[in-house]
PDB file of C-alpha atoms in Angstrom:
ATOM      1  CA  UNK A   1       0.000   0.000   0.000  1.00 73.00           C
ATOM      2  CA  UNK A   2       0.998   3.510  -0.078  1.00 84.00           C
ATOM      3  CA  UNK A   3       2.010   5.421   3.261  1.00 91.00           C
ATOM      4  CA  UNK A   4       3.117   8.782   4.071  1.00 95.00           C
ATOM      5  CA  UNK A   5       4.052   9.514   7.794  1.00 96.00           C
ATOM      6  CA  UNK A   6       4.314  13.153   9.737  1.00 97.00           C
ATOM      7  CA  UNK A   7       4.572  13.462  13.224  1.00 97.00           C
ATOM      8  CA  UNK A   8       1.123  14.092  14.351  1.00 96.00           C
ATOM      9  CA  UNK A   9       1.902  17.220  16.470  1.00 97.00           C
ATOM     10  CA  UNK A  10       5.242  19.309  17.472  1.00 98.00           C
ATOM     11  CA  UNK A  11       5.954  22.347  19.458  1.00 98.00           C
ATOM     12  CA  UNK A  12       8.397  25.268  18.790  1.00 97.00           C
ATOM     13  CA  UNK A  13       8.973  28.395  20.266  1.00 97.00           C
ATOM     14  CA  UNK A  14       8.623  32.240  18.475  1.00 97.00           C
ATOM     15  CA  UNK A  15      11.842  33.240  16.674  1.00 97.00           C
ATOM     16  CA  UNK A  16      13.213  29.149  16.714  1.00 98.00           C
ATOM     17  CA  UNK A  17      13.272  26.854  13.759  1.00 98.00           C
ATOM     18  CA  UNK A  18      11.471  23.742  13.334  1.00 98.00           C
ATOM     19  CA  UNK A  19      11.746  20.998  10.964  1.00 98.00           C
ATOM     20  CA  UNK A  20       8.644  18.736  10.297  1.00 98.00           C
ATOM     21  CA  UNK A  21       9.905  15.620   8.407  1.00 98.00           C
ATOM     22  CA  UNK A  22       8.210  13.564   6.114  1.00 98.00           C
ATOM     23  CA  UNK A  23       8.710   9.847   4.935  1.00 98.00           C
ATOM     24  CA  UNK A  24       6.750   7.906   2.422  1.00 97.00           C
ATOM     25  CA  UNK A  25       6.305   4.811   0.297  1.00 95.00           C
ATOM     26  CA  UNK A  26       4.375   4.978  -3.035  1.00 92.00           C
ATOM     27  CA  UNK A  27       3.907   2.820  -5.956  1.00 89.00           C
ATOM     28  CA  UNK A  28       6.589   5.661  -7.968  1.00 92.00           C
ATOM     29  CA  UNK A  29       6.888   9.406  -7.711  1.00 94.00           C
ATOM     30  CA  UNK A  30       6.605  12.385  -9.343  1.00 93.00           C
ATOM     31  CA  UNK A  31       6.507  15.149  -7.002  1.00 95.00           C
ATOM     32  CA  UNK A  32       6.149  16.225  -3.945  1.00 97.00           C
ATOM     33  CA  UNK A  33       4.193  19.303  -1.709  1.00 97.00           C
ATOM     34  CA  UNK A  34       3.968  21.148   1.102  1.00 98.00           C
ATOM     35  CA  UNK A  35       0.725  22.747   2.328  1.00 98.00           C
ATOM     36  CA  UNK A  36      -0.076  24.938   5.136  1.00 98.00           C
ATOM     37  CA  UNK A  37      -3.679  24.770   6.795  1.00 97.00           C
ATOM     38  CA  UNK A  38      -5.037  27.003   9.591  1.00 97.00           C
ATOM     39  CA  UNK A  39      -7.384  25.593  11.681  1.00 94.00           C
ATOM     40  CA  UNK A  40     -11.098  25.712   9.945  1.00 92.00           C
ATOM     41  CA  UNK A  41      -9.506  26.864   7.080  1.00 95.00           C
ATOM     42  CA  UNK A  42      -8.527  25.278   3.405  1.00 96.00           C
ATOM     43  CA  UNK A  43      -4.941  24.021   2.403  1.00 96.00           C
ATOM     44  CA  UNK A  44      -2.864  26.556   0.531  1.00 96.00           C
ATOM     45  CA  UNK A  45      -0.235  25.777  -1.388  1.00 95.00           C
ATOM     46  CA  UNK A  46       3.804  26.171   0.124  1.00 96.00           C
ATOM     47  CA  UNK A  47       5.873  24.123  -1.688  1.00 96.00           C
ATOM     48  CA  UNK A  48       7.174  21.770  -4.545  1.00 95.00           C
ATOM     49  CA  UNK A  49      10.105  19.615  -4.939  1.00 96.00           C
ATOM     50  CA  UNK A  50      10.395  17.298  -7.576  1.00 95.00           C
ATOM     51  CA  UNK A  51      14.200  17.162  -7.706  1.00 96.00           C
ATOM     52  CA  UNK A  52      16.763  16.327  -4.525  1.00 97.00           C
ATOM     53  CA  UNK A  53      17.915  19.113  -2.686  1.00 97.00           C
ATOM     54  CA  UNK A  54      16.430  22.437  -0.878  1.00 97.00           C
ATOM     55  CA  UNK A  55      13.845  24.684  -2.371  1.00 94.00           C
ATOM     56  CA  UNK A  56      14.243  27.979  -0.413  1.00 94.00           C
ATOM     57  CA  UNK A  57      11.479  30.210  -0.633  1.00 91.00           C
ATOM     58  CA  UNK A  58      11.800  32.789   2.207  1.00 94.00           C
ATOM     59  CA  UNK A  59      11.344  31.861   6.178  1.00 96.00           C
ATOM     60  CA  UNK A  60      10.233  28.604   4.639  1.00 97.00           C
ATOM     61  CA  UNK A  61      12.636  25.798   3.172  1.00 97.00           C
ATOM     62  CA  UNK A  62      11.808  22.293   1.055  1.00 98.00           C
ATOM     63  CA  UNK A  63      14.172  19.502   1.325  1.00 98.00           C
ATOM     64  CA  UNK A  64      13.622  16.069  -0.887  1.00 98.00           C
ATOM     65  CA  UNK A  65      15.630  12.767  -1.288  1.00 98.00           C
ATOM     66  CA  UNK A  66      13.830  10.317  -3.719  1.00 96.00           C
ATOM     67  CA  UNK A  67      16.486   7.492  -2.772  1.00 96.00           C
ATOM     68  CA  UNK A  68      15.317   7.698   0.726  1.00 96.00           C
ATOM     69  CA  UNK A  69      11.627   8.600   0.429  1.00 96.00           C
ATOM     70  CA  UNK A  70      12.240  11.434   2.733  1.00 97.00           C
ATOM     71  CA  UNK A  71      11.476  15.656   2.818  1.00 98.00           C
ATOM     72  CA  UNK A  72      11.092  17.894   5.429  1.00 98.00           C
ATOM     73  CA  UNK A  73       9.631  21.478   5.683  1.00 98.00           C
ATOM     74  CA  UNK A  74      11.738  23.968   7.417  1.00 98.00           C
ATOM     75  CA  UNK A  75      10.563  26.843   9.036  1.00 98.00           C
ATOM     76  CA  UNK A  76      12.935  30.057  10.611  1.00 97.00           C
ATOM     77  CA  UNK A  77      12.613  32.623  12.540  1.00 97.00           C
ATOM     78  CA  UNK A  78       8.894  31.179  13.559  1.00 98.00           C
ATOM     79  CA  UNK A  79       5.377  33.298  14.208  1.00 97.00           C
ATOM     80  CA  UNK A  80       2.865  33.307  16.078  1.00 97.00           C
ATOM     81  CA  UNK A  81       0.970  32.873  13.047  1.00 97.00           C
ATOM     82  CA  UNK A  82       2.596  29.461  12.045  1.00 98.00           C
ATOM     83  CA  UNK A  83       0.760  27.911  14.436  1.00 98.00           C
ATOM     84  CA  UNK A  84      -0.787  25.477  11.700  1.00 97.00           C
ATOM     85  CA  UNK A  85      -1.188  22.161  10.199  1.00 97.00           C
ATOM     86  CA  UNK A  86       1.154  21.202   7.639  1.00 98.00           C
ATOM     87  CA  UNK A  87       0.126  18.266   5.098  1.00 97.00           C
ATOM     88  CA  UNK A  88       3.090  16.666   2.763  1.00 97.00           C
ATOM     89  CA  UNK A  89       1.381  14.858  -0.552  1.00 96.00           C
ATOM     90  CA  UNK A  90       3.245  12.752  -3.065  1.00 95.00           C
ATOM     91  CA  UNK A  91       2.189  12.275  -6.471  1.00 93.00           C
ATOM     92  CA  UNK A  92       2.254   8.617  -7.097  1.00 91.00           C
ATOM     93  CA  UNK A  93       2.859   6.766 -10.886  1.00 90.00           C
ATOM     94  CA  UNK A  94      -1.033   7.586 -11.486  1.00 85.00           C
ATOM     95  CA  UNK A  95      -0.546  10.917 -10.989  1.00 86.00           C
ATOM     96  CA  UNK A  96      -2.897  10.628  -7.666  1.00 87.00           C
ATOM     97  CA  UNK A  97      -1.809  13.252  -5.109  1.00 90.00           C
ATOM     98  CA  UNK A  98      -1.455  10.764  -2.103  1.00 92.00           C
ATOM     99  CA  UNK A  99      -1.735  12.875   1.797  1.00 94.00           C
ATOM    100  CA  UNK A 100      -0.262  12.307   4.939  1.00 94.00           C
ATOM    101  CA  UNK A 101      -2.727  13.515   7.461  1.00 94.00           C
ATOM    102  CA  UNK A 102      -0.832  16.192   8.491  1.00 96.00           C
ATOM    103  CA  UNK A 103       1.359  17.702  11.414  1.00 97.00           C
ATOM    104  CA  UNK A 104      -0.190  20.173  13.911  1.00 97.00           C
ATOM    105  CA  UNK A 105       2.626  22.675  14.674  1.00 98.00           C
ATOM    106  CA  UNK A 106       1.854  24.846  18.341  1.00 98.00           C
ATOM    107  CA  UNK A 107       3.993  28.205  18.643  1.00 98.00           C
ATOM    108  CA  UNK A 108       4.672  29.044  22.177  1.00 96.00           C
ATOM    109  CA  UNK A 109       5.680  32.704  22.524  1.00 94.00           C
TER     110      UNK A 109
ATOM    111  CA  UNK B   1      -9.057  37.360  -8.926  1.00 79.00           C
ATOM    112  CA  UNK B   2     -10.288  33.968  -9.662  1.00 80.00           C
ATOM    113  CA  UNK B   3     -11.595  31.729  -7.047  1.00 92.00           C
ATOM    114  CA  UNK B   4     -13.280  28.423  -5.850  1.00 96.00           C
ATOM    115  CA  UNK B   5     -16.257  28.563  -3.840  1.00 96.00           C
ATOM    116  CA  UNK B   6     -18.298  26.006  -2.077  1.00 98.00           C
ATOM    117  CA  UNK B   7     -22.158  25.977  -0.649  1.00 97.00           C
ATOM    118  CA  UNK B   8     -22.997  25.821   1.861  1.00 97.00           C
ATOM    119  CA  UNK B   9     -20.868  26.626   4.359  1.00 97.00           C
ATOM    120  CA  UNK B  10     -22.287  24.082   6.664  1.00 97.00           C
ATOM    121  CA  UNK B  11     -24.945  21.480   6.534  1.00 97.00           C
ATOM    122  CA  UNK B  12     -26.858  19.569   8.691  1.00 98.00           C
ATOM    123  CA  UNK B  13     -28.964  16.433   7.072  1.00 97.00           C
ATOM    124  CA  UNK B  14     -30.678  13.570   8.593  1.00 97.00           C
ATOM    125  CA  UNK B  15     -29.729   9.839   7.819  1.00 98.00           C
ATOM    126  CA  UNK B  16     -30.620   8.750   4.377  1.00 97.00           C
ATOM    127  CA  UNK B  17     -31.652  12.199   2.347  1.00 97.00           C
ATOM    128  CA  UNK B  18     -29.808  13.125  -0.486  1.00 98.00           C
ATOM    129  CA  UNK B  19     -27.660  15.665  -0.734  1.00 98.00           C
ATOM    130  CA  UNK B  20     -25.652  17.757  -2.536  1.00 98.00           C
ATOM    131  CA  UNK B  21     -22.658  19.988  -2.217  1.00 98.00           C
ATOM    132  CA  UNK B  22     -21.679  22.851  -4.598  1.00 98.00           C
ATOM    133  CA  UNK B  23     -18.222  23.526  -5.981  1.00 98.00           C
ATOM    134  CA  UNK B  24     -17.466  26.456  -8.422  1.00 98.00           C
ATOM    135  CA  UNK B  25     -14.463  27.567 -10.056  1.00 97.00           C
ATOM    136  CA  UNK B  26     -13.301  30.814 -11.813  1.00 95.00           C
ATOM    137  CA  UNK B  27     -10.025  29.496 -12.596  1.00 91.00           C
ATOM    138  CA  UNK B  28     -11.019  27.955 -15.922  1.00 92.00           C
ATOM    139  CA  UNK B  29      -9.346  24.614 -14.830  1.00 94.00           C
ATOM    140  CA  UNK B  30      -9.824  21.353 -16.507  1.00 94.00           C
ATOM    141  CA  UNK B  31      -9.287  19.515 -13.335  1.00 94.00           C
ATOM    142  CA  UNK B  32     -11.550  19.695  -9.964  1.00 96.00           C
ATOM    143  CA  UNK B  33     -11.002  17.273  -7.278  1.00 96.00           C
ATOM    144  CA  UNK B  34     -13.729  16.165  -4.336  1.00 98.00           C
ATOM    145  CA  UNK B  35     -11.979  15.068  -0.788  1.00 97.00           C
ATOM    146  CA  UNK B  36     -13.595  14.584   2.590  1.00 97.00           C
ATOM    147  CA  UNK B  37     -10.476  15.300   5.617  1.00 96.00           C
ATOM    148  CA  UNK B  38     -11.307  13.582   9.129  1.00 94.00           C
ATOM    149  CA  UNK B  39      -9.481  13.638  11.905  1.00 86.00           C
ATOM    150  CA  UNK B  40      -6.212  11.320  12.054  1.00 80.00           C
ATOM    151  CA  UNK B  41      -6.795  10.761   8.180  1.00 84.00           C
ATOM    152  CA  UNK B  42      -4.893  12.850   5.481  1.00 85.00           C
ATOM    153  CA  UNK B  43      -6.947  14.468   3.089  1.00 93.00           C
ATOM    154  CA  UNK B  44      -8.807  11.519   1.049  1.00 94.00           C
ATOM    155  CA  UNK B  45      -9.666  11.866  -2.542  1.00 94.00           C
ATOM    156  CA  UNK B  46     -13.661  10.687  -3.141  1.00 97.00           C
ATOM    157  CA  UNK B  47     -13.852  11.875  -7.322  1.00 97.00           C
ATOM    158  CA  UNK B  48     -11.991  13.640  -9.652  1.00 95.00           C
ATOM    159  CA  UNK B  49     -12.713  14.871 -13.325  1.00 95.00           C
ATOM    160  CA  UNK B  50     -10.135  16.218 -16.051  1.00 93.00           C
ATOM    161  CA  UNK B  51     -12.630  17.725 -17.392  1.00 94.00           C
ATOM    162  CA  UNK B  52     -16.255  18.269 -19.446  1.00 96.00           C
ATOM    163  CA  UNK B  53     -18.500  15.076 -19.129  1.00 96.00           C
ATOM    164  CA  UNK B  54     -15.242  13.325 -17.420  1.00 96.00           C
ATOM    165  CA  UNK B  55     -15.511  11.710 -14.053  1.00 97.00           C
ATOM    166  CA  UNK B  56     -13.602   9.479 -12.274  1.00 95.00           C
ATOM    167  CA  UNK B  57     -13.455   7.894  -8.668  1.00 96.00           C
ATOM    168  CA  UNK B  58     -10.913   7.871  -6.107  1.00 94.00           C
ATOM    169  CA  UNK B  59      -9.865   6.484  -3.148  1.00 91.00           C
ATOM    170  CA  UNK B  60     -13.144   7.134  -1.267  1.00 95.00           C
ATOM    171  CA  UNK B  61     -16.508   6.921  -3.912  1.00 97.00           C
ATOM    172  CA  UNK B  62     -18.860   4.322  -2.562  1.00 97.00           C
ATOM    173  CA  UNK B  63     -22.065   6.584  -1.542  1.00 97.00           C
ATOM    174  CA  UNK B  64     -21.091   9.724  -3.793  1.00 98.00           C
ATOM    175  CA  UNK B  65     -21.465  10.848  -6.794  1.00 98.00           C
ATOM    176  CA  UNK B  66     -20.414  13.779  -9.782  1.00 98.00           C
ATOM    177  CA  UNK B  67     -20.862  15.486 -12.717  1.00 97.00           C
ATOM    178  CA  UNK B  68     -19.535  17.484 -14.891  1.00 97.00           C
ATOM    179  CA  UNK B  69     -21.511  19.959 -17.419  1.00 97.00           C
ATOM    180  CA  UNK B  70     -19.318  22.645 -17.957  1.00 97.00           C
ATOM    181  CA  UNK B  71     -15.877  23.522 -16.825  1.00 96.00           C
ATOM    182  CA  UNK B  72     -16.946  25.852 -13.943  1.00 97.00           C
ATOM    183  CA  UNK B  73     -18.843  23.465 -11.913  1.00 98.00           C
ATOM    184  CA  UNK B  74     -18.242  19.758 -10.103  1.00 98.00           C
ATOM    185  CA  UNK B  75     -21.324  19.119  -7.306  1.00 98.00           C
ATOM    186  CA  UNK B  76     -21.248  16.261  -5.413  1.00 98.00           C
ATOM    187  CA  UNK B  77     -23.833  14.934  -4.638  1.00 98.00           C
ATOM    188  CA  UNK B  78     -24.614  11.785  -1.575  1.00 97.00           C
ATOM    189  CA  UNK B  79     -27.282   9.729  -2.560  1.00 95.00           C
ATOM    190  CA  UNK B  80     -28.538   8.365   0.771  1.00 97.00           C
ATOM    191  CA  UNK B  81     -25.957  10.085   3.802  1.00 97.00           C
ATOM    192  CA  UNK B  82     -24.767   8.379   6.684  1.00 97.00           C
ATOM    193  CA  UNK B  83     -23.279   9.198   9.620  1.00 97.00           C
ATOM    194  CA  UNK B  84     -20.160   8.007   8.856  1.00 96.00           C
ATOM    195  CA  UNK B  85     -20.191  10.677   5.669  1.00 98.00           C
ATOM    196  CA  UNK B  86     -19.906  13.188   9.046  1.00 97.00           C
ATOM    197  CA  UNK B  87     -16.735  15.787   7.502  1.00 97.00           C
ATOM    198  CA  UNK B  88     -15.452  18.444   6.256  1.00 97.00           C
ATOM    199  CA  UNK B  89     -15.285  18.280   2.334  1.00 98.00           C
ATOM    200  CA  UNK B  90     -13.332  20.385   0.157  1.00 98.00           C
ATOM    201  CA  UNK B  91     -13.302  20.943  -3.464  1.00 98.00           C
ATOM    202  CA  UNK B  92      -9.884  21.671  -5.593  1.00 96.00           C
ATOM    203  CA  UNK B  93      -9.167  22.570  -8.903  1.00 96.00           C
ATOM    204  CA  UNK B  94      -5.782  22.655 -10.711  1.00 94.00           C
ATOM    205  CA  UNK B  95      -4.973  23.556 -13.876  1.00 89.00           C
ATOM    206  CA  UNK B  96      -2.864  20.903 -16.348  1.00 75.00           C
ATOM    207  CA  UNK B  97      -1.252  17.947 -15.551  1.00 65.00           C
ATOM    208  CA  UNK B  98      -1.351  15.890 -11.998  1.00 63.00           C
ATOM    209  CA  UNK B  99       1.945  17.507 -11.279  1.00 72.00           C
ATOM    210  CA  UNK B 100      -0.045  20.676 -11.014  1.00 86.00           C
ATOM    211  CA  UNK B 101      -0.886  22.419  -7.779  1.00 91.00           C
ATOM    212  CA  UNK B 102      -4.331  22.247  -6.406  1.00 93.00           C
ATOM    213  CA  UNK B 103      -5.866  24.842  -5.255  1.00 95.00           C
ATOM    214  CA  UNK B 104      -8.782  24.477  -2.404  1.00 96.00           C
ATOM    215  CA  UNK B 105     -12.595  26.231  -1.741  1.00 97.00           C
ATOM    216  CA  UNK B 106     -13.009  26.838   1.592  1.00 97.00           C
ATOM    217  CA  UNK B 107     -14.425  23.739   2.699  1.00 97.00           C
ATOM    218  CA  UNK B 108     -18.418  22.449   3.471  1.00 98.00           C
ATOM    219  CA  UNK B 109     -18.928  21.009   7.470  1.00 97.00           C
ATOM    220  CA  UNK B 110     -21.547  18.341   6.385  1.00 98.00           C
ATOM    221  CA  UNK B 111     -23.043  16.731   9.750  1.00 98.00           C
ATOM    222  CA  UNK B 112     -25.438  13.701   9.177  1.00 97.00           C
ATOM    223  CA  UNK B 113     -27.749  12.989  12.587  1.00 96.00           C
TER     224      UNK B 113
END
């Protein structure tokens, strides 16, 4: 079967930097993305990476390695208003966007 | 500025009525997605279309149902709801190929009593 697993929830302080990993199987891959969702809210788009290596795109950084099945989504200099869920999704072979059910990220001033 | 939309808001609905849930695009893009997102589940993918008079299920069909009549619009529509179709749905739309990101409506709380 196909899997994606995110910690369910982490905690990080205002001004740190946290690092919410991401691991998956999937029958093959084309892509993967990032998406941020507040609480009652819809997903918005952060991030793609279909190539290894970091995709820096302000406070907010992509990392992929297909030979591992791994990514992570860093995040500097943190905000109150990360406080968030963030969702990684693969494309698989079909060219299905495949979820993992998200991480819950709590700022703490 | 182009947008997706979805009515209602929220719903309430009694065991075994039919109902059905509007999605609307201003995008003008081929693809529109239907997912229900529960707690402790990722976001799971009930049918999709590429386009005009083209729909296809996902992970999550059994008890729902779409169409597609012009590019604008993909309802979905339960036939007989049960509680365990109790979520939040949201509608997405995306423009070319599956690589392509999706973009999401603000969501429709459906609770079935």
């Amino acid at each position: 079967g196909q899997n994606i697993d995110q910690p369910t929830e982490m905690t990080a302080t205002e001004g740190a930097i946290v690092q919410i990993n991401c691991t998956y199987q999937t029958s093959g891959f084309n892509g993967l993305f990032w998406y941020q969702q507040h609480a009652g809210e819809a997903p918005t788009f952060l991030s793609y990476n279909v190539l290894d290596g970091l995709e820096e795109k302000g406070r907010f950084s992509s990392f992929l390695s297909r030979s591992k099945g791994y990514s992570y989504l860093l995040l500097k200099e943190l905000q109150m208003k990360d406080s968030a869920s963030y969702l990684c999704a693969v494309i698989d072979s079909n060219y299905q966007l495949i979820w993992g059910a998200g991480t819950k990220l709590i700022i703490k001033p | 500025d182009a947008e997706i939309t979805q009515s209602p808001r929220h719903k309430i609905t009694e065991t075994g009525r039919q109902v059905t849930l509007a999605c609307h695009q201003t995008w003008n893009h081929n693809n529109m997605f239907w997912y229900r997102q529960d707690l402790g589940h990722g976001l799971r993918l009930i049918h999709y279309s590429y386009g005009v008079q083209d729909t296809n299920k996902g992970e999550v069909s059994d008890g729902y149902s779409v169409s597609r009549s012009n590019t604008e619009d993909l309802p979905l529509t339960l036939e007989s709801a049960a509680s365990s179709q109790t979520s939040v749905y949201f509608c997405a739309s995306s423009d070319g190929g599956g690589a392509d990101t999706q973009y999401f409506g603000p969501g429709t709380r459906l609770t079935v009593l």
